[in-house]
Amino acid sequence: MCKLCMQHAACLENRKCMRKTSCIFNETLHAQIEEPTLIILIINKSCSEIINLIVSRMPQQLDVIQKLSAHRGKVWSVNWHPSGKVFASCGEDKTIRIYNQEKDAWVMQAVLSDGHTRTIRDIAFSNCGMFLASASFDATVSIWDKKAGTYECNSTLEGHENEVKSVAWSVSGQFLATCSRDKSVWIWDITANCEEFDCAAVLNLHTQDVKKVVWHPLEDILASSSYDNTIKIYKEDPSDNDWTCTATLTSHSSTVWGITFDKTGKRIASCSDDCTVKIWQQYEVGNAEGISTPDNEPVWKCVCTLSGFHDRSIYDISWCKLTGLIATACGDDHIRIFKEADNSTKNEPIFDLETKILAHKQDVNAVKWNPVIPGLLLSTSDDGDIKIWKFNNL
């Protein structure tokens, strides 16, 4: 057993936490564990076993509201409409399904089946809510509009040489980003009303399959993650409109499957095949900490690593802009929710595990927090189901 876990065994026995930095057991857990025999059990457990033992004694805080089983095969991704009243899902069956809320239930309103010839890997609504983009293993991206009241495919974007893994709209609505197994990130310039999409940049800076693209919540700054274990940050140079990589984030030891910004855009959470979650902090030019910023560009530093909580690869991560909660989707069929501790600091943040739940029968592929309703969460899985969850401890 590691020194950290031995320390926390003592914490449990003495009812007083001795930590000064990241802790795998929060104060709530200390207060909840009253059985003296647990200390004996802990001494003979590994780090991950200790976490699982303690989590099993936590009160359940995540309740499933509804299960939807319309897709045939794996459900790869899900995303909320910006209104929070509609969501879309996509999967192995080459379809997109649109759901909206009717009274207390979520009901499927449309099936979009004529846009792709292979698995649909990712979907994203535009910030205006009038357009939907889908990324497919057929190497294309389809753009759907709802101008006529129902979603129709009005554009097909071609250029990637292999499976398109992720798609995302910029906050300004001016750009669309896509990434692919061909190791590239494409940025598309969007004309008014999404009538035309012109390639603004092809970024070949990753050395392996690019898994995810995500835009900054407030600015037209892009992040991508890859099979090459890195995260890259890009922005447009206003002097010549060229897109360049301004930072490469390295700390993960295996594929970075997912990335998500916090509400400020100054922090990123990433999840990986190495079974860890990492929190990255942006340091601006002239920062108070005195951290060097070469080329007068902000730098990103890994300030927290959450390890020992996940037993298998972590495939997706979502940082709620309303509550600050972080949700993860794991290959061990579980969803986990993390909350930043009250005594957390910018340079040494602490995140506590709030709940862990067996969510699906197979790998959990995606998790997404509702952008309007606090605590409402979507998940998808290899088992073909979509689930709507409510986190109760807000």
mmCIF file of N, CA and C in Angstrom, residues 222-338:
data_model
loop_
_atom_site.group_PDB
_atom_site.id
_atom_site.type_symbol
_atom_site.label_atom_id
_atom_site.label_comp_id
_atom_site.label_asym_id
_atom_site.label_seq_id
_atom_site.Cartn_x
_atom_site.Cartn_y
_atom_site.Cartn_z
ATOM 1 N N LEU A 222 -8.913 26.716 -29.936
ATOM 2 C CA LEU A 222 -9.248 25.304 -30.105
ATOM 3 C C LEU A 222 -8.267 24.407 -29.363
ATOM 4 N N ALA A 223 -8.792 23.310 -28.808
ATOM 5 C CA ALA A 223 -7.944 22.281 -28.209
ATOM 6 C C ALA A 223 -8.224 20.949 -28.887
ATOM 7 N N SER A 224 -7.189 20.141 -29.050
ATOM 8 C CA SER A 224 -7.349 18.797 -29.619
ATOM 9 C C SER A 224 -6.570 17.798 -28.781
ATOM 10 N N SER A 225 -7.049 16.547 -28.778
ATOM 11 C CA SER A 225 -6.350 15.486 -28.044
ATOM 12 C C SER A 225 -6.163 14.287 -28.967
ATOM 13 N N SER A 226 -5.136 13.468 -28.643
ATOM 14 C CA SER A 226 -4.705 12.484 -29.624
ATOM 15 C C SER A 226 -4.211 11.178 -29.014
ATOM 16 N N TYR A 227 -4.126 10.205 -29.909
ATOM 17 C CA TYR A 227 -3.524 8.910 -29.615
ATOM 18 C C TYR A 227 -2.024 9.057 -29.320
ATOM 19 N N ASP A 228 -1.461 10.228 -29.662
ATOM 20 C CA ASP A 228 -0.036 10.451 -29.389
ATOM 21 C C ASP A 228 0.218 10.925 -27.960
ATOM 22 N N ASN A 229 -0.821 10.875 -27.113
ATOM 23 C CA ASN A 229 -0.732 11.182 -25.675
ATOM 24 C C ASN A 229 -0.695 12.672 -25.353
ATOM 25 N N THR A 230 -0.919 13.529 -26.341
ATOM 26 C CA THR A 230 -0.800 14.970 -26.108
ATOM 27 C C THR A 230 -2.109 15.709 -26.352
ATOM 28 N N ILE A 231 -2.135 16.943 -25.853
ATOM 29 C CA ILE A 231 -3.192 17.918 -26.120
ATOM 30 C C ILE A 231 -2.522 19.118 -26.768
ATOM 31 N N LYS A 232 -3.167 19.672 -27.799
ATOM 32 C CA LYS A 232 -2.607 20.844 -28.456
ATOM 33 C C LYS A 232 -3.630 21.985 -28.451
ATOM 34 N N ILE A 233 -3.105 23.205 -28.330
ATOM 35 C CA ILE A 233 -3.923 24.412 -28.316
ATOM 36 C C ILE A 233 -3.605 25.234 -29.562
ATOM 37 N N TYR A 234 -4.665 25.737 -30.225
ATOM 38 C CA TYR A 234 -4.474 26.501 -31.461
ATOM 39 C C TYR A 234 -5.242 27.827 -31.391
ATOM 40 N N LYS A 235 -4.704 28.818 -32.092
ATOM 41 C CA LYS A 235 -5.462 30.054 -32.280
ATOM 42 C C LYS A 235 -5.049 30.709 -33.594
ATOM 43 N N GLU A 236 -5.894 31.599 -34.062
ATOM 44 C CA GLU A 236 -5.650 32.277 -35.330
ATOM 45 C C GLU A 236 -4.782 33.511 -35.110
ATOM 46 N N ASP A 237 -3.792 33.681 -35.972
ATOM 47 C CA ASP A 237 -2.948 34.877 -35.945
ATOM 48 C C ASP A 237 -3.685 35.980 -36.706
ATOM 49 N N PRO A 238 -4.090 37.057 -36.024
ATOM 50 C CA PRO A 238 -4.879 38.095 -36.703
ATOM 51 C C PRO A 238 -4.120 38.827 -37.809
ATOM 52 N N SER A 239 -2.786 38.748 -37.797
ATOM 53 C CA SER A 239 -2.006 39.458 -38.810
ATOM 54 C C SER A 239 -2.085 38.819 -40.184
ATOM 55 N N ASP A 240 -2.230 37.475 -40.218
ATOM 56 C CA ASP A 240 -2.277 36.787 -41.516
ATOM 57 C C ASP A 240 -3.363 35.716 -41.597
ATOM 58 N N ASN A 241 -4.181 35.602 -40.534
ATOM 59 C CA ASN A 241 -5.278 34.623 -40.486
ATOM 60 C C ASN A 241 -4.806 33.164 -40.524
ATOM 61 N N ASP A 242 -3.546 32.939 -40.251
ATOM 62 C CA ASP A 242 -3.040 31.567 -40.171
ATOM 63 C C ASP A 242 -3.295 30.997 -38.776
ATOM 64 N N TRP A 243 -3.655 29.717 -38.736
ATOM 65 C CA TRP A 243 -3.860 29.038 -37.464
ATOM 66 C C TRP A 243 -2.564 28.351 -37.055
ATOM 67 N N THR A 244 -2.160 28.549 -35.805
ATOM 68 C CA THR A 244 -0.918 27.969 -35.312
ATOM 69 C C THR A 244 -1.145 27.285 -33.973
ATOM 70 N N CYS A 245 -0.273 26.336 -33.674
ATOM 71 C CA CYS A 245 -0.292 25.671 -32.369
ATOM 72 C C CYS A 245 0.487 26.521 -31.382
ATOM 73 N N THR A 246 -0.169 26.952 -30.308
ATOM 74 C CA THR A 246 0.484 27.815 -29.321
ATOM 75 C C THR A 246 0.967 27.054 -28.092
ATOM 76 N N ALA A 247 0.505 25.800 -27.921
ATOM 77 C CA ALA A 247 0.934 25.019 -26.753
ATOM 78 C C ALA A 247 0.707 23.539 -27.004
ATOM 79 N N THR A 248 1.608 22.725 -26.481
ATOM 80 C CA THR A 248 1.447 21.264 -26.484
ATOM 81 C C THR A 248 1.522 20.786 -25.046
ATOM 82 N N LEU A 249 0.468 20.124 -24.590
ATOM 83 C CA LEU A 249 0.371 19.686 -23.192
ATOM 84 C C LEU A 249 0.765 18.216 -23.107
ATOM 85 N N THR A 250 1.802 17.938 -22.337
ATOM 86 C CA THR A 250 2.310 16.571 -22.202
ATOM 87 C C THR A 250 2.385 16.176 -20.732
ATOM 88 N N SER A 251 1.705 15.094 -20.397
ATOM 89 C CA SER A 251 1.797 14.505 -19.062
ATOM 90 C C SER A 251 1.181 13.115 -19.053
ATOM 91 N N HIS A 252 0.158 12.907 -19.890
ATOM 92 C CA HIS A 252 -0.449 11.581 -19.981
ATOM 93 C C HIS A 252 0.537 10.583 -20.591
ATOM 94 N N SER A 253 0.405 9.330 -20.196
ATOM 95 C CA SER A 253 1.297 8.283 -20.695
ATOM 96 C C SER A 253 0.634 7.406 -21.749
ATOM 97 N N SER A 254 -0.609 7.740 -22.114
ATOM 98 C CA SER A 254 -1.300 6.979 -23.148
ATOM 99 C C SER A 254 -2.337 7.887 -23.811
ATOM 100 N N THR A 255 -3.124 7.334 -24.721
ATOM 101 C CA THR A 255 -4.110 8.084 -25.507
ATOM 102 C C THR A 255 -4.938 9.037 -24.655
ATOM 103 N N VAL A 256 -5.060 10.281 -25.108
ATOM 104 C CA VAL A 256 -5.953 11.245 -24.453
ATOM 105 C C VAL A 256 -7.280 11.203 -25.206
ATOM 106 N N TRP A 257 -8.287 10.586 -24.593
ATOM 107 C CA TRP A 257 -9.574 10.371 -25.245
ATOM 108 C C TRP A 257 -10.454 11.609 -25.222
ATOM 109 N N GLY A 258 -10.443 12.340 -24.124
ATOM 110 C CA GLY A 258 -11.377 13.447 -23.993
ATOM 111 C C GLY A 258 -10.763 14.657 -23.322
ATOM 112 N N ILE A 259 -11.291 15.836 -23.677
ATOM 113 C CA ILE A 259 -10.873 17.096 -23.064
ATOM 114 C C ILE A 259 -12.102 17.983 -22.891
ATOM 115 N N THR A 260 -12.070 18.836 -21.868
ATOM 116 C CA THR A 260 -13.191 19.737 -21.608
ATOM 117 C C THR A 260 -12.677 20.974 -20.876
ATOM 118 N N PHE A 261 -13.142 22.140 -21.287
ATOM 119 C CA PHE A 261 -12.803 23.388 -20.605
ATOM 120 C C PHE A 261 -13.744 23.616 -19.430
ATOM 121 N N ASP A 262 -13.261 24.358 -18.421
ATOM 122 C CA ASP A 262 -14.170 24.845 -17.393
ATOM 123 C C ASP A 262 -14.865 26.096 -17.938
ATOM 124 N N LYS A 263 -15.729 26.725 -17.154
ATOM 125 C CA LYS A 263 -16.527 27.837 -17.652
ATOM 126 C C LYS A 263 -15.699 29.069 -17.999
ATOM 127 N N THR A 264 -14.518 29.208 -17.396
ATOM 128 C CA THR A 264 -13.673 30.374 -17.661
ATOM 129 C C THR A 264 -12.787 30.183 -18.885
ATOM 130 N N GLY A 265 -12.562 28.924 -19.271
ATOM 131 C CA GLY A 265 -11.633 28.637 -20.348
ATOM 132 C C GLY A 265 -10.184 28.666 -19.922
ATOM 133 N N LYS A 266 -9.924 28.886 -18.643
ATOM 134 C CA LYS A 266 -8.547 28.962 -18.139
ATOM 135 C C LYS A 266 -8.066 27.633 -17.555
ATOM 136 N N ARG A 267 -8.989 26.647 -17.525
ATOM 137 C CA ARG A 267 -8.594 25.316 -17.075
ATOM 138 C C ARG A 267 -9.149 24.278 -18.041
ATOM 139 N N ILE A 268 -8.428 23.186 -18.183
ATOM 140 C CA ILE A 268 -8.847 22.046 -19.002
ATOM 141 C C ILE A 268 -8.771 20.798 -18.141
ATOM 142 N N ALA A 269 -9.757 19.923 -18.277
ATOM 143 C CA ALA A 269 -9.683 18.586 -17.696
ATOM 144 C C ALA A 269 -9.547 17.597 -18.842
ATOM 145 N N SER A 270 -8.651 16.635 -18.702
ATOM 146 C CA SER A 270 -8.428 15.629 -19.739
ATOM 147 C C SER A 270 -8.545 14.234 -19.145
ATOM 148 N N CYS A 271 -8.940 13.280 -19.990
ATOM 149 C CA CYS A 271 -9.044 11.891 -19.540
ATOM 150 C C CYS A 271 -8.325 10.998 -20.537
ATOM 151 N N SER A 272 -7.854 9.851 -20.059
ATOM 152 C CA SER A 272 -6.894 9.097 -20.853
ATOM 153 C C SER A 272 -7.025 7.591 -20.695
ATOM 154 N N ASP A 273 -6.376 6.927 -21.634
ATOM 155 C CA ASP A 273 -6.228 5.474 -21.580
ATOM 156 C C ASP A 273 -5.345 5.057 -20.410
ATOM 157 N N ASP A 274 -4.612 6.024 -19.821
ATOM 158 C CA ASP A 274 -3.759 5.705 -18.674
ATOM 159 C C ASP A 274 -4.529 5.689 -17.354
ATOM 160 N N CYS A 275 -5.871 5.805 -17.449
ATOM 161 C CA CYS A 275 -6.781 5.706 -16.292
ATOM 162 C C CYS A 275 -6.692 6.900 -15.345
ATOM 163 N N THR A 276 -6.200 8.022 -15.834
ATOM 164 C CA THR A 276 -6.134 9.221 -14.997
ATOM 165 C C THR A 276 -6.918 10.370 -15.610
ATOM 166 N N VAL A 277 -7.296 11.302 -14.740
ATOM 167 C CA VAL A 277 -7.826 12.603 -15.140
ATOM 168 C C VAL A 277 -6.790 13.641 -14.732
ATOM 169 N N LYS A 278 -6.521 14.573 -15.615
ATOM 170 C CA LYS A 278 -5.568 15.634 -15.293
ATOM 171 C C LYS A 278 -6.233 16.997 -15.437
ATOM 172 N N ILE A 279 -5.884 17.892 -14.525
ATOM 173 C CA ILE A 279 -6.370 19.268 -14.549
ATOM 174 C C ILE A 279 -5.217 20.166 -14.960
ATOM 175 N N TRP A 280 -5.455 21.004 -15.994
ATOM 176 C CA TRP A 280 -4.434 21.889 -16.545
ATOM 177 C C TRP A 280 -4.840 23.337 -16.287
ATOM 178 N N GLN A 281 -3.897 24.138 -15.863
ATOM 179 C CA GLN A 281 -4.123 25.554 -15.574
ATOM 180 C C GLN A 281 -3.379 26.405 -16.586
ATOM 181 N N GLN A 282 -4.076 27.423 -17.089
ATOM 182 C CA GLN A 282 -3.429 28.375 -17.995
ATOM 183 C C GLN A 282 -2.767 29.495 -17.193
ATOM 184 N N TYR A 283 -1.529 29.836 -17.576
ATOM 185 C CA TYR A 283 -0.811 30.949 -16.960
ATOM 186 C C TYR A 283 -0.542 31.994 -18.039
ATOM 187 N N GLU A 284 -1.098 33.190 -17.826
ATOM 188 C CA GLU A 284 -0.976 34.266 -18.797
ATOM 189 C C GLU A 284 0.420 34.891 -18.763
ATOM 190 N N VAL A 285 0.733 35.645 -19.805
ATOM 191 C CA VAL A 285 1.972 36.408 -19.835
ATOM 192 C C VAL A 285 1.996 37.384 -18.653
ATOM 193 N N GLY A 286 3.095 37.403 -17.910
ATOM 194 C CA GLY A 286 3.201 38.271 -16.744
ATOM 195 C C GLY A 286 2.453 37.765 -15.529
ATOM 196 N N ASN A 287 2.222 36.458 -15.447
ATOM 197 C CA ASN A 287 1.474 35.873 -14.330
ATOM 198 C C ASN A 287 2.183 36.098 -12.995
ATOM 199 N N ALA A 288 1.381 36.149 -11.929
ATOM 200 C CA ALA A 288 1.897 36.437 -10.585
ATOM 201 C C ALA A 288 2.820 35.342 -10.072
ATOM 202 N N GLU A 289 2.680 34.126 -10.608
ATOM 203 C CA GLU A 289 3.497 33.009 -10.135
ATOM 204 C C GLU A 289 4.914 33.050 -10.701
ATOM 205 N N GLY A 290 5.119 33.896 -11.688
ATOM 206 C CA GLY A 290 6.451 34.004 -12.281
ATOM 207 C C GLY A 290 6.795 32.880 -13.234
ATOM 208 N N ILE A 291 5.777 32.187 -13.752
ATOM 209 C CA ILE A 291 6.008 31.088 -14.688
ATOM 210 C C ILE A 291 6.346 31.659 -16.068
ATOM 211 N N SER A 292 7.399 31.149 -16.654
ATOM 212 C CA SER A 292 7.882 31.631 -17.943
ATOM 213 C C SER A 292 6.853 31.393 -19.047
ATOM 214 N N THR A 293 6.684 32.385 -19.929
ATOM 215 C CA THR A 293 5.748 32.278 -21.053
ATOM 216 C C THR A 293 6.495 32.601 -22.345
ATOM 217 N N PRO A 294 7.161 31.596 -22.925
ATOM 218 C CA PRO A 294 7.938 31.816 -24.150
ATOM 219 C C PRO A 294 7.061 32.341 -25.290
ATOM 220 N N ASP A 295 7.630 33.134 -26.143
ATOM 221 C CA ASP A 295 6.955 33.704 -27.320
ATOM 222 C C ASP A 295 5.746 34.561 -26.948
ATOM 223 N N ASN A 296 5.718 35.021 -25.689
ATOM 224 C CA ASN A 296 4.608 35.860 -25.232
ATOM 225 C C ASN A 296 3.249 35.198 -25.430
ATOM 226 N N GLU A 297 3.199 33.880 -25.240
ATOM 227 C CA GLU A 297 1.960 33.116 -25.311
ATOM 228 C C GLU A 297 1.687 32.488 -23.950
ATOM 229 N N PRO A 298 0.420 32.373 -23.551
ATOM 230 C CA PRO A 298 0.107 31.686 -22.301
ATOM 231 C C PRO A 298 0.627 30.254 -22.322
ATOM 232 N N VAL A 299 0.971 29.739 -21.163
ATOM 233 C CA VAL A 299 1.409 28.346 -21.048
ATOM 234 C C VAL A 299 0.412 27.576 -20.188
ATOM 235 N N TRP A 300 0.386 26.263 -20.389
ATOM 236 C CA TRP A 300 -0.513 25.385 -19.633
ATOM 237 C C TRP A 300 0.323 24.422 -18.808
ATOM 238 N N LYS A 301 -0.034 24.284 -17.526
ATOM 239 C CA LYS A 301 0.670 23.376 -16.632
ATOM 240 C C LYS A 301 -0.321 22.386 -16.008
ATOM 241 N N CYS A 302 0.106 21.123 -15.893
ATOM 242 C CA CYS A 302 -0.709 20.138 -15.175
ATOM 243 C C CYS A 302 -0.562 20.409 -13.683
ATOM 244 N N VAL A 303 -1.674 20.751 -13.025
ATOM 245 C CA VAL A 303 -1.628 21.123 -11.610
ATOM 246 C C VAL A 303 -2.291 20.081 -10.702
ATOM 247 N N CYS A 304 -2.902 19.055 -11.309
ATOM 248 C CA CYS A 304 -3.554 18.018 -10.492
ATOM 249 C C CYS A 304 -3.738 16.764 -11.333
ATOM 250 N N THR A 305 -3.460 15.614 -10.743
ATOM 251 C CA THR A 305 -3.710 14.327 -11.394
ATOM 252 C C THR A 305 -4.583 13.477 -10.479
ATOM 253 N N LEU A 306 -5.728 13.049 -11.006
ATOM 254 C CA LEU A 306 -6.636 12.180 -10.261
ATOM 255 C C LEU A 306 -6.376 10.745 -10.698
ATOM 256 N N SER A 307 -5.677 9.999 -9.863
ATOM 257 C CA SER A 307 -5.332 8.615 -10.191
ATOM 258 C C SER A 307 -5.851 7.675 -9.112
ATOM 259 N N GLY A 308 -6.057 6.428 -9.495
ATOM 260 C CA GLY A 308 -6.548 5.425 -8.549
ATOM 261 C C GLY A 308 -8.049 5.325 -8.505
ATOM 262 N N PHE A 309 -8.757 6.219 -9.190
ATOM 263 C CA PHE A 309 -10.218 6.220 -9.152
ATOM 264 C C PHE A 309 -10.839 5.365 -10.252
ATOM 265 N N HIS A 310 -10.149 5.208 -11.365
ATOM 266 C CA HIS A 310 -10.695 4.491 -12.517
ATOM 267 C C HIS A 310 -9.921 3.199 -12.742
ATOM 268 N N ASP A 311 -10.653 2.150 -13.086
ATOM 269 C CA ASP A 311 -10.045 0.834 -13.262
ATOM 270 C C ASP A 311 -9.692 0.533 -14.712
ATOM 271 N N ARG A 312 -10.272 1.302 -15.641
ATOM 272 C CA ARG A 312 -10.004 1.088 -17.064
ATOM 273 C C ARG A 312 -9.916 2.446 -17.768
ATOM 274 N N SER A 313 -9.797 2.398 -19.087
ATOM 275 C CA SER A 313 -9.681 3.629 -19.879
ATOM 276 C C SER A 313 -10.853 4.566 -19.616
ATOM 277 N N ILE A 314 -10.570 5.864 -19.616
ATOM 278 C CA ILE A 314 -11.613 6.885 -19.445
ATOM 279 C C ILE A 314 -11.859 7.495 -20.822
ATOM 280 N N TYR A 315 -13.074 7.324 -21.341
ATOM 281 C CA TYR A 315 -13.353 7.674 -22.734
ATOM 282 C C TYR A 315 -13.924 9.074 -22.939
ATOM 283 N N ASP A 316 -14.494 9.648 -21.907
ATOM 284 C CA ASP A 316 -15.048 10.986 -22.080
ATOM 285 C C ASP A 316 -15.072 11.699 -20.740
ATOM 286 N N ILE A 317 -15.123 13.034 -20.829
ATOM 287 C CA ILE A 317 -15.133 13.858 -19.621
ATOM 288 C C ILE A 317 -15.921 15.127 -19.911
ATOM 289 N N SER A 318 -16.697 15.572 -18.938
ATOM 290 C CA SER A 318 -17.533 16.768 -19.114
ATOM 291 C C SER A 318 -17.455 17.616 -17.861
ATOM 292 N N TRP A 319 -17.084 18.887 -18.047
ATOM 293 C CA TRP A 319 -16.964 19.833 -16.931
ATOM 294 C C TRP A 319 -18.179 20.754 -16.976
ATOM 295 N N CYS A 320 -19.039 20.664 -15.995
ATOM 296 C CA CYS A 320 -20.286 21.426 -16.000
ATOM 297 C C CYS A 320 -19.995 22.910 -15.798
ATOM 298 N N LYS A 321 -20.520 23.731 -16.699
ATOM 299 C CA LYS A 321 -20.303 25.178 -16.619
ATOM 300 C C LYS A 321 -21.175 25.824 -15.559
ATOM 301 N N LEU A 322 -22.202 25.097 -15.065
ATOM 302 C CA LEU A 322 -23.121 25.654 -14.062
ATOM 303 C C LEU A 322 -22.706 25.319 -12.638
ATOM 304 N N THR A 323 -22.226 24.090 -12.418
ATOM 305 C CA THR A 323 -21.960 23.615 -11.058
ATOM 306 C C THR A 323 -20.483 23.389 -10.761
ATOM 307 N N GLY A 324 -19.662 23.294 -11.809
ATOM 308 C CA GLY A 324 -18.255 22.972 -11.609
ATOM 309 C C GLY A 324 -17.988 21.493 -11.430
ATOM 310 N N LEU A 325 -19.011 20.658 -11.499
ATOM 311 C CA LEU A 325 -18.839 19.210 -11.357
ATOM 312 C C LEU A 325 -18.184 18.634 -12.605
ATOM 313 N N ILE A 326 -17.351 17.615 -12.421
ATOM 314 C CA ILE A 326 -16.726 16.905 -13.524
ATOM 315 C C ILE A 326 -17.274 15.484 -13.558
ATOM 316 N N ALA A 327 -17.760 15.053 -14.719
ATOM 317 C CA ALA A 327 -18.250 13.684 -14.906
ATOM 318 C C ALA A 327 -17.309 12.951 -15.853
ATOM 319 N N THR A 328 -17.077 11.660 -15.585
ATOM 320 C CA THR A 328 -16.242 10.849 -16.464
ATOM 321 C C THR A 328 -16.996 9.608 -16.916
ATOM 322 N N ALA A 329 -16.678 9.170 -18.143
ATOM 323 C CA ALA A 329 -17.246 7.952 -18.728
ATOM 324 C C ALA A 329 -16.123 6.936 -18.859
ATOM 325 N N CYS A 330 -16.301 5.778 -18.270
ATOM 326 C CA CYS A 330 -15.192 4.832 -18.146
ATOM 327 C C CYS A 330 -15.494 3.479 -18.793
ATOM 328 N N GLY A 331 -14.422 2.810 -19.202
ATOM 329 C CA GLY A 331 -14.536 1.482 -19.779
ATOM 330 C C GLY A 331 -14.904 0.414 -18.784
ATOM 331 N N ASP A 332 -14.973 0.747 -17.499
ATOM 332 C CA ASP A 332 -15.422 -0.220 -16.490
ATOM 333 C C ASP A 332 -16.926 -0.120 -16.250
ATOM 334 N N ASP A 333 -17.647 0.563 -17.165
ATOM 335 C CA ASP A 333 -19.111 0.680 -17.161
ATOM 336 C C ASP A 333 -19.640 1.667 -16.122
ATOM 337 N N HIS A 334 -18.761 2.429 -15.481
ATOM 338 C CA HIS A 334 -19.161 3.349 -14.428
ATOM 339 C C HIS A 334 -19.094 4.807 -14.873
ATOM 340 N N ILE A 335 -19.904 5.623 -14.213
ATOM 341 C CA ILE A 335 -19.794 7.077 -14.261
ATOM 342 C C ILE A 335 -19.293 7.530 -12.898
ATOM 343 N N ARG A 336 -18.375 8.493 -12.901
ATOM 344 C CA ARG A 336 -17.893 9.073 -11.658
ATOM 345 C C ARG A 336 -18.081 10.586 -11.704
ATOM 346 N N ILE A 337 -18.401 11.157 -10.553
ATOM 347 C CA ILE A 337 -18.585 12.602 -10.445
ATOM 348 C C ILE A 337 -17.571 13.143 -9.446
ATOM 349 N N PHE A 338 -16.837 14.182 -9.859
ATOM 350 C CA PHE A 338 -15.846 14.822 -9.001
ATOM 351 C C PHE A 338 -16.261 16.270 -8.736
#
